[in-house]
mmCIF file of C-alpha atoms and ligand atoms in Angstrom:
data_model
loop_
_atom_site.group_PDB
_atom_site.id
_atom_site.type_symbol
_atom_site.label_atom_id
_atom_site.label_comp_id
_atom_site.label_asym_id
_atom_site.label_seq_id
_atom_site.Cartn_x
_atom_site.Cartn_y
_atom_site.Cartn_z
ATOM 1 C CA UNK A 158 11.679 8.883 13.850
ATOM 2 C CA UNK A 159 12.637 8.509 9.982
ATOM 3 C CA UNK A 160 9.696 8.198 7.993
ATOM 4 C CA UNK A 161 9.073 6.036 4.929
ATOM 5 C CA UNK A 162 7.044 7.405 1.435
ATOM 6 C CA UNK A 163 6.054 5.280 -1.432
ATOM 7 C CA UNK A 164 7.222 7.608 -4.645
ATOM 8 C CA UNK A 165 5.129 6.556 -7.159
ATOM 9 C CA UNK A 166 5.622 6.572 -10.887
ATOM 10 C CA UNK A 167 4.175 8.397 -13.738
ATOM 11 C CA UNK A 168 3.579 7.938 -17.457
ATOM 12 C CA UNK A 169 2.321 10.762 -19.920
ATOM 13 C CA UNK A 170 -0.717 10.478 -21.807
ATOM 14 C CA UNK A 171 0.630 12.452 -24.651
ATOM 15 C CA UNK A 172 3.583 15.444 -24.789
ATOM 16 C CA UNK A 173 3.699 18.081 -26.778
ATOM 17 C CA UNK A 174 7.188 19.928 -27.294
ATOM 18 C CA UNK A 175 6.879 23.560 -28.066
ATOM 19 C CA UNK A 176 9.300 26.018 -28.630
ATOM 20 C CA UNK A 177 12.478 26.204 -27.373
ATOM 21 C CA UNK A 178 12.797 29.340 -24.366
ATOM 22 C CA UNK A 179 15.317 31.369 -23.745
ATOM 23 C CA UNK A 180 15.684 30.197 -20.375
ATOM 24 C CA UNK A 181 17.104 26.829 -21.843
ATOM 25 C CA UNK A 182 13.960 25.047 -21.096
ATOM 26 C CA UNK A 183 10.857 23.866 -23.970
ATOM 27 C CA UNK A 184 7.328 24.877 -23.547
ATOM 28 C CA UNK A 185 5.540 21.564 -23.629
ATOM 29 C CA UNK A 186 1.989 20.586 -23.246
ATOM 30 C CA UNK A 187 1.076 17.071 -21.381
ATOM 31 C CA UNK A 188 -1.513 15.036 -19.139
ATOM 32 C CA UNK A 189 0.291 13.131 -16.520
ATOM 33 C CA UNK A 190 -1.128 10.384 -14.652
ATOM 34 C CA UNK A 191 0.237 8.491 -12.126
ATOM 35 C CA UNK A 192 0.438 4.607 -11.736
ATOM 36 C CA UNK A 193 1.196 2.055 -9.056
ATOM 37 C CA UNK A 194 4.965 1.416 -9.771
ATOM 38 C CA UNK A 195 7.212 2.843 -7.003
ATOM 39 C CA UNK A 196 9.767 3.352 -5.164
ATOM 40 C CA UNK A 197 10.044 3.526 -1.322
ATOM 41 C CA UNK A 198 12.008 6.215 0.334
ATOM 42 C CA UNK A 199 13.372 7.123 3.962
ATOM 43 C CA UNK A 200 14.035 9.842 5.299
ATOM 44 C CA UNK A 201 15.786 10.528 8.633
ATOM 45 C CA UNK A 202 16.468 13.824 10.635
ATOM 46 C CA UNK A 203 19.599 12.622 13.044
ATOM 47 C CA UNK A 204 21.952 14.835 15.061
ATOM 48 C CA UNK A 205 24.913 17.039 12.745
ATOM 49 C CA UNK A 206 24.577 18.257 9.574
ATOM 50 C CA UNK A 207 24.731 17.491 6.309
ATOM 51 C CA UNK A 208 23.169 15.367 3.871
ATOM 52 C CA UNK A 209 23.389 11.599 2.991
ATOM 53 C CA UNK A 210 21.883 9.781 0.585
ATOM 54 C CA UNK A 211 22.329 5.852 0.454
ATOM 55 C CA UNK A 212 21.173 3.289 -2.214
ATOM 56 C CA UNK A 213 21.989 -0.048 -2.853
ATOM 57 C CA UNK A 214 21.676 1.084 -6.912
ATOM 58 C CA UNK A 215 25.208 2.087 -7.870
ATOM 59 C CA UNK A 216 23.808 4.398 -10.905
ATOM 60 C CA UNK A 217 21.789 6.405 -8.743
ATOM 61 C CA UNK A 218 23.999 9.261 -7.552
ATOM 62 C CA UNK A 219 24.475 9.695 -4.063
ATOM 63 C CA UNK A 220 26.057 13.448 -4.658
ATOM 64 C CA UNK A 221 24.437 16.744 -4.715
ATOM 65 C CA UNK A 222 23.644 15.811 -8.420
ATOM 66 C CA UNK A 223 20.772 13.759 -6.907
ATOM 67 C CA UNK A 224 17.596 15.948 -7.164
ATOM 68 C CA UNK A 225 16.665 14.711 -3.295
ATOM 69 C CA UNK A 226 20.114 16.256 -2.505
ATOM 70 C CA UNK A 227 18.798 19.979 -3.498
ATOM 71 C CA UNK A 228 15.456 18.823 -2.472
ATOM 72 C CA UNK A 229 16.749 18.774 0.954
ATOM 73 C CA UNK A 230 18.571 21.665 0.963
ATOM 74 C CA UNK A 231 15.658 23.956 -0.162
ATOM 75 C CA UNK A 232 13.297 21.842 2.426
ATOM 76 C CA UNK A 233 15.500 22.223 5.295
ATOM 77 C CA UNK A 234 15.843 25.753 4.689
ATOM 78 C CA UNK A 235 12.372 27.107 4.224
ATOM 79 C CA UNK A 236 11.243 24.758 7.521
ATOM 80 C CA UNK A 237 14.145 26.524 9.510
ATOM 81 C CA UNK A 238 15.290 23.298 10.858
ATOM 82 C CA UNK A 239 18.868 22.068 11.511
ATOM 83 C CA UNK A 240 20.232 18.591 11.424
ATOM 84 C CA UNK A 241 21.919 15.397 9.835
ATOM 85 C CA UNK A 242 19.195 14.515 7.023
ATOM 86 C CA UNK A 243 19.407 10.503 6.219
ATOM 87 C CA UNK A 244 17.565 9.573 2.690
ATOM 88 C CA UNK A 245 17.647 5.784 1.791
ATOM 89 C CA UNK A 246 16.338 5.137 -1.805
ATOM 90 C CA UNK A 247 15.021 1.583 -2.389
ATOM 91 C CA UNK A 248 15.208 1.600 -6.435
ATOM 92 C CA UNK A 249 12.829 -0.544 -7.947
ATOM 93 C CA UNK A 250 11.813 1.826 -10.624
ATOM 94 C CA UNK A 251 13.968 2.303 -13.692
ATOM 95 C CA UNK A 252 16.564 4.900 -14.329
ATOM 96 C CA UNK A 253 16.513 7.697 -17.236
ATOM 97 C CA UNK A 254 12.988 5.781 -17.625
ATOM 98 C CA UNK A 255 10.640 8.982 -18.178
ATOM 99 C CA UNK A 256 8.448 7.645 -15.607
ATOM 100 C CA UNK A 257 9.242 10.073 -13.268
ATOM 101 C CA UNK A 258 11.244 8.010 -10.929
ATOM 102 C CA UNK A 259 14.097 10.921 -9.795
ATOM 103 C CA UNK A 260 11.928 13.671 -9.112
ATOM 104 C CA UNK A 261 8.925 11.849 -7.633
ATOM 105 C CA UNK A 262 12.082 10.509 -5.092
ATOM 106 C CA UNK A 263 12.423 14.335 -4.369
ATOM 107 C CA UNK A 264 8.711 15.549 -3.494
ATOM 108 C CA UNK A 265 9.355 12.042 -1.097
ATOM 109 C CA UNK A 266 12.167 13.506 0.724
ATOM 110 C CA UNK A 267 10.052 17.150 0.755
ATOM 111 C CA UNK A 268 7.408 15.197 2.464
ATOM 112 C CA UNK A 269 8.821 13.148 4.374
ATOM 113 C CA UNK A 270 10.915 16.177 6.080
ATOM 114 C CA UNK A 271 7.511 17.985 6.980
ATOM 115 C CA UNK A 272 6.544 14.726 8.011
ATOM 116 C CA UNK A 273 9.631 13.973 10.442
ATOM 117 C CA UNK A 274 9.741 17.528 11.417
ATOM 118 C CA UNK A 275 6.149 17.625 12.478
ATOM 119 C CA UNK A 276 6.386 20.780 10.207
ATOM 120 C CA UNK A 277 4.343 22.131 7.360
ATOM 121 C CA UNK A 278 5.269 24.047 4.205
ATOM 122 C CA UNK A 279 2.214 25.913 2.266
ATOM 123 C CA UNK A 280 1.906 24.251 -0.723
ATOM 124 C CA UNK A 281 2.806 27.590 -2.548
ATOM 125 C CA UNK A 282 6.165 27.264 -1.157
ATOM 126 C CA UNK A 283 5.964 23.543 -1.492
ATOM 127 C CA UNK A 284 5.362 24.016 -4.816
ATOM 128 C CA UNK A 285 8.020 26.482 -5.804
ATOM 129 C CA UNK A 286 10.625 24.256 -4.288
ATOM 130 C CA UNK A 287 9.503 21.374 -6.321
ATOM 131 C CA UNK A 288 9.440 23.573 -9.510
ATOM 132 C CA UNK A 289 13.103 24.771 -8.821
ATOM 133 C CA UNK A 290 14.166 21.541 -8.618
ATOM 134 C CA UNK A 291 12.980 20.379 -11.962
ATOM 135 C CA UNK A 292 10.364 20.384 -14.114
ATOM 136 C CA UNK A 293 8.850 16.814 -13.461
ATOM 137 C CA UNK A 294 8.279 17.228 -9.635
ATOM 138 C CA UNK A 295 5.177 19.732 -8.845
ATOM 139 C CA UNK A 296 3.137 17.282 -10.507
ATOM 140 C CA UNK A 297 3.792 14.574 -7.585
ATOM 141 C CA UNK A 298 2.338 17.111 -5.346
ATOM 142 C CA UNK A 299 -1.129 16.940 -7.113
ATOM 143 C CA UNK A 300 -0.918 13.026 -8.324
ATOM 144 C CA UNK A 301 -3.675 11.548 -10.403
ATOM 145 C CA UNK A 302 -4.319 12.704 -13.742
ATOM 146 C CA UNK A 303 -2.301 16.269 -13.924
ATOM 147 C CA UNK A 304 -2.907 18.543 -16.896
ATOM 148 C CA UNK A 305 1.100 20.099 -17.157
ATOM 149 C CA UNK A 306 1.958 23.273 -19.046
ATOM 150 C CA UNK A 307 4.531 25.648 -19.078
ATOM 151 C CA UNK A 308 7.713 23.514 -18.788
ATOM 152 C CA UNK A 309 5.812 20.988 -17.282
ATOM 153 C CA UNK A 310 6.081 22.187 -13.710
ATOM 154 C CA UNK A 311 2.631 24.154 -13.914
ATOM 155 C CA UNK A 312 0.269 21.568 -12.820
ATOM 156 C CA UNK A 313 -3.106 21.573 -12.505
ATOM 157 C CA UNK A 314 -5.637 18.910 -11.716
ATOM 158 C CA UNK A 315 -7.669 17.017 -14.022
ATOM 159 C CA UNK A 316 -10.988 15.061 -12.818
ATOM 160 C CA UNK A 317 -10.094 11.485 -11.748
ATOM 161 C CA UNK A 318 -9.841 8.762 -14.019
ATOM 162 C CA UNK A 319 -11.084 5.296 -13.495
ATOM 163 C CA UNK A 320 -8.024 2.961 -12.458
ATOM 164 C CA UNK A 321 -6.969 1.120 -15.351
ATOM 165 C CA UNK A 322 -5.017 -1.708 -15.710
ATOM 166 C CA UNK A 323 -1.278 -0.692 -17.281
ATOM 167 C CA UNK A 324 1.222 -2.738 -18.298
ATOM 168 C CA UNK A 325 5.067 -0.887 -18.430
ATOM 169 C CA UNK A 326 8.183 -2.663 -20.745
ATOM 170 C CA UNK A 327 11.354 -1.112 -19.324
ATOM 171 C CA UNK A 328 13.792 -2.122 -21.522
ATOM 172 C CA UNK A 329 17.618 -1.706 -20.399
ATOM 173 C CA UNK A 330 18.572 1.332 -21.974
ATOM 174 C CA UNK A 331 17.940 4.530 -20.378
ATOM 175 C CA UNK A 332 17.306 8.063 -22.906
ATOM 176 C CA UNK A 333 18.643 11.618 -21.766
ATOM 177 C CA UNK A 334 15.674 13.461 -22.088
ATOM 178 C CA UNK A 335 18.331 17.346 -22.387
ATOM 179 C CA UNK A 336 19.572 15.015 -25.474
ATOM 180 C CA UNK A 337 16.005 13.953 -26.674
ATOM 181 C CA UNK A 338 15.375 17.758 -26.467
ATOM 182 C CA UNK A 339 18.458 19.108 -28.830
ATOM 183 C CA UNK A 340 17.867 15.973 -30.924
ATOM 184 C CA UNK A 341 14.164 17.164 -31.557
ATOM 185 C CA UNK A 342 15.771 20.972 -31.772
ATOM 186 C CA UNK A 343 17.663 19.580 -34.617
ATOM 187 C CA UNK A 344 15.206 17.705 -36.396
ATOM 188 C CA UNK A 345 12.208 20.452 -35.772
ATOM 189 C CA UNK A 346 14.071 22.924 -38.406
ATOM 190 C CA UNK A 347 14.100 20.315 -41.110
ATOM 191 C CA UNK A 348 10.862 18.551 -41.103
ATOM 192 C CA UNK A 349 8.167 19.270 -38.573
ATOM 193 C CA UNK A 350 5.021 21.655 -38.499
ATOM 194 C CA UNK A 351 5.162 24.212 -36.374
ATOM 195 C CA UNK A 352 5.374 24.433 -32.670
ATOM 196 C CA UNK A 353 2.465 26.684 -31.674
ATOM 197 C CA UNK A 354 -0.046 24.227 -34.442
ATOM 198 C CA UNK A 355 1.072 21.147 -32.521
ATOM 199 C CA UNK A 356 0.431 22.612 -29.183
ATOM 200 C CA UNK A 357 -2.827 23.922 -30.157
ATOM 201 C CA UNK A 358 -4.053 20.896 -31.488
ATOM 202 C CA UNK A 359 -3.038 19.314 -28.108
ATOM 203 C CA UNK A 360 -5.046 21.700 -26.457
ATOM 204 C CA UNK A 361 -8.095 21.391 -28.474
ATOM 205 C CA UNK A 362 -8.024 17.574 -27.634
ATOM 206 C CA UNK A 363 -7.567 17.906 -23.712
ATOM 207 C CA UNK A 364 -10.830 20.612 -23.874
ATOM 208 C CA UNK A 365 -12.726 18.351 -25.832
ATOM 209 C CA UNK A 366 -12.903 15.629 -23.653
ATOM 210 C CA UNK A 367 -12.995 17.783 -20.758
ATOM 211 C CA UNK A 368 -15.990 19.284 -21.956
ATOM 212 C CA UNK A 369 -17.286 15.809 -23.224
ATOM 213 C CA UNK A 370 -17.194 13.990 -19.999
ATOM 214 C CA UNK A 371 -19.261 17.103 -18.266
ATOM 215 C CA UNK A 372 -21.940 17.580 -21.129
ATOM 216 C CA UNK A 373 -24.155 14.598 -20.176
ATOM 217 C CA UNK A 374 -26.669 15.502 -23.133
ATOM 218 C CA UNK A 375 -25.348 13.558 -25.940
ATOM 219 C CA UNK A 376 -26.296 9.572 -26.316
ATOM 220 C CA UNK A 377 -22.681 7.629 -25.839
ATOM 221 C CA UNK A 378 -21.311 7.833 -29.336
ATOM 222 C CA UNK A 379 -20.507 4.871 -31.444
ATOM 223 C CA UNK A 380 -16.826 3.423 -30.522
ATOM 224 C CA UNK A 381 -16.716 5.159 -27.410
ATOM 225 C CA UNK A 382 -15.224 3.305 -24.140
ATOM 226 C CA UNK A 383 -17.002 2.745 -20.963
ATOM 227 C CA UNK A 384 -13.425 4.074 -19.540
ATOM 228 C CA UNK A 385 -13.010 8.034 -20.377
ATOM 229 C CA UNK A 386 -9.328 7.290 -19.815
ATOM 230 C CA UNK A 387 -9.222 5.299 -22.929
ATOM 231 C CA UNK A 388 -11.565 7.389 -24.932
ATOM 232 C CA UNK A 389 -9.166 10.297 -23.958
ATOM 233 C CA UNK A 390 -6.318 8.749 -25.029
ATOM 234 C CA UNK A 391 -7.862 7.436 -28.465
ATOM 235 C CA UNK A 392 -8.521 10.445 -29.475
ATOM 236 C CA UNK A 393 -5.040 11.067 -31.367
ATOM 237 C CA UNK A 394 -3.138 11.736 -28.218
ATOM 238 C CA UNK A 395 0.697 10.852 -28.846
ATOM 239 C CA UNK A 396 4.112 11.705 -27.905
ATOM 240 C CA UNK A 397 6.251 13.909 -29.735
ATOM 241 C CA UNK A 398 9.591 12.423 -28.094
ATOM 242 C CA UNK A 399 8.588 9.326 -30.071
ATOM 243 C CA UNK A 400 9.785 11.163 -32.934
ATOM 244 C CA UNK A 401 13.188 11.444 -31.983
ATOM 245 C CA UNK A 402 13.576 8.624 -29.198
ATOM 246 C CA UNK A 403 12.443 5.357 -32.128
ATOM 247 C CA UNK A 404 14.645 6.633 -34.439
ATOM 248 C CA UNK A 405 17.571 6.553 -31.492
ATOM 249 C CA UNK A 406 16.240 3.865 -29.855
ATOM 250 C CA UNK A 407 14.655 1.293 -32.477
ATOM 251 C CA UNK A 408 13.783 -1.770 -29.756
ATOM 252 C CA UNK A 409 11.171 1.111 -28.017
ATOM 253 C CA UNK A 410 9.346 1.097 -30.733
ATOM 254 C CA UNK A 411 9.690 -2.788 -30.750
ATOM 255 C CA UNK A 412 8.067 -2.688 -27.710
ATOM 256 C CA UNK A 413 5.277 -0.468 -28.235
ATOM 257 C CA UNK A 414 4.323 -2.354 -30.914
ATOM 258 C CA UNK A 415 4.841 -5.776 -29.050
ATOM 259 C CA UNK A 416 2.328 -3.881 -26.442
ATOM 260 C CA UNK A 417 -0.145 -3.618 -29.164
ATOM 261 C CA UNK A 418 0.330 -6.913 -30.435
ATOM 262 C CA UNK A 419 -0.491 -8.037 -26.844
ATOM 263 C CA UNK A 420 -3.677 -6.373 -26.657
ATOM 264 C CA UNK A 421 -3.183 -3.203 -25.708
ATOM 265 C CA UNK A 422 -5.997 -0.464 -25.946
ATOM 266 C CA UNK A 423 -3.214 2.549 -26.283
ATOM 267 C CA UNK A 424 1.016 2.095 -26.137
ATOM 268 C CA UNK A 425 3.148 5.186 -25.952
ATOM 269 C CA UNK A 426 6.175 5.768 -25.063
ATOM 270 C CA UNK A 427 6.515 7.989 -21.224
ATOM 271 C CA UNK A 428 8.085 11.165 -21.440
ATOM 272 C CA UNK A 429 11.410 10.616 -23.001
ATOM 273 C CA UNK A 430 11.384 7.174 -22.307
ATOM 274 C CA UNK A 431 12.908 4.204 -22.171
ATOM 275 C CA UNK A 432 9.838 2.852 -20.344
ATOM 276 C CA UNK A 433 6.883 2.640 -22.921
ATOM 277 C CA UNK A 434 3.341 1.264 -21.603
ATOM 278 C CA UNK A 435 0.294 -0.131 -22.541
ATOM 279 C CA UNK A 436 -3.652 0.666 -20.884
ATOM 280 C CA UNK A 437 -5.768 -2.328 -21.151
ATOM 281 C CA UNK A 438 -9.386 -3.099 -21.062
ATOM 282 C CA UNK A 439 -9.237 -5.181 -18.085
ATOM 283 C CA UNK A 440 -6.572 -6.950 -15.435
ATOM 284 C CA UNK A 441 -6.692 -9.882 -16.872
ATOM 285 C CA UNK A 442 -5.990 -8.569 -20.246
ATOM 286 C CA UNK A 443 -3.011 -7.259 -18.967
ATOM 287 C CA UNK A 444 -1.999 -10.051 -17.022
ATOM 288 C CA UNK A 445 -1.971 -12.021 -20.020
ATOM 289 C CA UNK A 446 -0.184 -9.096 -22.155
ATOM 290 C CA UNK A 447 2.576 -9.042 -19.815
ATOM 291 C CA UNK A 448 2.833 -13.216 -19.841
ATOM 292 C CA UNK A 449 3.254 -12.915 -23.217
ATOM 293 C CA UNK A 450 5.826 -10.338 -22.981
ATOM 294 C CA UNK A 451 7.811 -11.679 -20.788
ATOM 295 C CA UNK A 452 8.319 -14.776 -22.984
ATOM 296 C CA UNK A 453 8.763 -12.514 -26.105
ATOM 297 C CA UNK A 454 12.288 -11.274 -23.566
ATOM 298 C CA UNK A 455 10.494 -8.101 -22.064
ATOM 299 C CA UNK A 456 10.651 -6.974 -18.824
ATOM 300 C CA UNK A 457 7.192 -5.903 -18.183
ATOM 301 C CA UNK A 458 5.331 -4.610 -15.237
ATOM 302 C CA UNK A 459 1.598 -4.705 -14.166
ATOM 303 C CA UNK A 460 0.709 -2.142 -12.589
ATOM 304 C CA UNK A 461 -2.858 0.037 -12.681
ATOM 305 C CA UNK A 462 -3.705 4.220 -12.439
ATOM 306 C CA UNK A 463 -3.482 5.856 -9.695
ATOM 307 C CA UNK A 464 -6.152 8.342 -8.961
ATOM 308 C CA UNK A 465 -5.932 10.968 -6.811
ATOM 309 C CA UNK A 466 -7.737 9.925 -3.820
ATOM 310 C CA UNK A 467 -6.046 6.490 -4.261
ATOM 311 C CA UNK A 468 -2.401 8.275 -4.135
ATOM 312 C CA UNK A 469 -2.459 10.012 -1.197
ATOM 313 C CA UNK A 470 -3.954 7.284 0.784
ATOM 314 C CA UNK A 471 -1.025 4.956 0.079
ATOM 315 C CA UNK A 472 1.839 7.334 -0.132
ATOM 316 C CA UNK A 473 2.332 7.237 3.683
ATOM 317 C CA UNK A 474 0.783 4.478 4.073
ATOM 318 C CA UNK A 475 3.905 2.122 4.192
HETATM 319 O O1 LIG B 689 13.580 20.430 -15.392
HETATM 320 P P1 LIG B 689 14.589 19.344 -15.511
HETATM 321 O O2 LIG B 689 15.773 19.548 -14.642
HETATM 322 O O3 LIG B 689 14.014 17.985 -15.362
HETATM 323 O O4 LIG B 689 15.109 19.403 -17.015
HETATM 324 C C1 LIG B 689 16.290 18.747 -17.431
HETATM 325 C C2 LIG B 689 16.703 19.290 -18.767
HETATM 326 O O5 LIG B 689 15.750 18.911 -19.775
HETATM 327 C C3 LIG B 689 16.764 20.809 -18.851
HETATM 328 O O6 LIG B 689 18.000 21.303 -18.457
HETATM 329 C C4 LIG B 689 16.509 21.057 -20.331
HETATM 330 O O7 LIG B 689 17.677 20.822 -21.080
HETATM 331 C C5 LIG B 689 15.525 19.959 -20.705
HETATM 332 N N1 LIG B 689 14.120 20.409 -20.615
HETATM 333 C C6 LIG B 689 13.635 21.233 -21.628
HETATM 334 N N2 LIG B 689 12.328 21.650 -21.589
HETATM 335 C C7 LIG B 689 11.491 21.246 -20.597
HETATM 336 C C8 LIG B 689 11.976 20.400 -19.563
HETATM 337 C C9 LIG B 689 13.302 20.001 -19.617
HETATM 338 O O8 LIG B 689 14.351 21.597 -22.572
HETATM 339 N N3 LIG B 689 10.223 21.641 -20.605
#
């Protein structure tokens, strides 16, 4: 029996880019958090081999350059099963949007193999196939908010946030993020601070309100939000691919600031973009941030957090 997976989205609250490894790949420093938006995936084990991937989308590959393809390959392998494997991709999240939408289709097609199989991977091995893959997939296997360091694909669980109403402008174009990367290569030698101070500082901020939220001694200081999300996020968390990605793309920096114009608590730009969102006080306040949007020409999306709990319930759940 195929089975069908909701592969949700994710934003980042804040990237760091470190330095550049010898292995190709950027150390980086970020808190992902995963939101409502999604996908829906199916995924078949017929008779035969091979495997097929089918979507109505003609930019999404449908070639072993799609990350489910490899996905697969690695999944089929380490369950020891043979067979056809049938993946159907119903798009509705954006492409080359840096919310994740590619490799959160491949931990779909990981799970729903063990699913259809009836078989079970440990989630070391689980893991390590998502991290092979690429660096934006082990964090689907956690979901929620996900501290990631390394190249990303070290993930590592973060107490749940409140679910917070998020409003995403996915504007047309979609960004390479191995371009965003040489383009912030190039522009790192001439102008910015140093790696390793950036990264730091990053740190600092993530312990800070880590250790914040658990030390219940202190009176709530002035300015701070009922929602630690948004107190976490005000405290000077950005995006370093802004840098590179506003200057490329000037209309995503239009639409962060038509996010903030609209209310907004926080706008940033996700990963290397296109999609840039906004956190909000309240759904209504959102509602009416993405009315007003949507007159202003945007395409915007409601959507809201997803904590952990919340994810795994409804990622089968179809
Ligand atoms: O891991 P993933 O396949 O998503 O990465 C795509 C490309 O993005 C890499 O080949 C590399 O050029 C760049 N990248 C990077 N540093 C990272 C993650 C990705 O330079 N931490």
């Amino acid at each position: 029996m195929p089975v069908t997976v909701r592969s949700f989205a994710k934003i980042n609250l804040g990237l760091r880019i470190g330095a550049a490894r010898d292995d190709g790949f950027h150390e980086l420093l970020t808190v992902y958090q995963t939101i409502g938006l999604h996908d829906l995936v199916k995924v078949g084990i017929e008779r035969g081999t091979g495997i097929e991937i089918h979507c109505a989308d003609p930019r999404v590959p449908t070639d072993e350059s799609n990350t489910c393809f490899r996905t697969a390959q690695s999944t089929l392998r380490a369950l020891g099963l043979k067979g056809r494997v049938v993946i159907e991709i119903d798009k509705r999240l954006p492409i080359q949007g840096g919310l994740g939408g590619a490799s959160a289709n491949a931990v779909a097609v990981l799970l729903g193999l063990e699913l259809a199989s009836k078989k079970s991977l440990g989630a070391t091995e689980r893991l390590a196939i998502a991290a092979d893959v690429g660096s934006d997939l082990p964090l689907f296997l956690v979901g929620g908010a996900v501290l990631g360091v390394g190249r990303g694909e070290q993930v590592y669980p973060l107490p749940d946030l409140p679910a917070t109403a998020c409003v995403v402008v996915t504007p047309a174009v979609g960004v390479s993020t191995p371009r965003a990367f040489a383009e912030w290569d190039r522009r790192q030698k001439l102008t910015l601070p140093a790696p390793s101070d950036r990264m730091l500082e990053f740190g600092r901020a993530v312990s800070a309100w880590l250790s914040a939220r658990f030390y219940s001694g202190a009176p709530r200081r002035r300015g701070q939000a009922e929602n630690p999300l948004l107190d976490f996020v005000r405290a000077g968390i950005d995006n370093d691919f802004e840098r590179v990605v506003f200057h490329e793309y000037p209309e995503l920096c239009e639409g962060k600031r038509a996010l903030i114009d609209a209310g907004a608590e926080y706008a940033s730009l996700s990963g290397s973009g296109s999609a840039v969102y906004g956190l909000f006080a309240s759904p209504p306040a959102a509602r009416r941030a993405a009315a007003r949007l949507g007159k202003q020409g945007w395409t915007a999306h409601i959507t809201v957090t997803l904590g952990r709990g919340r994810y795994w319930r409804r990622i089968f759940d179809c």
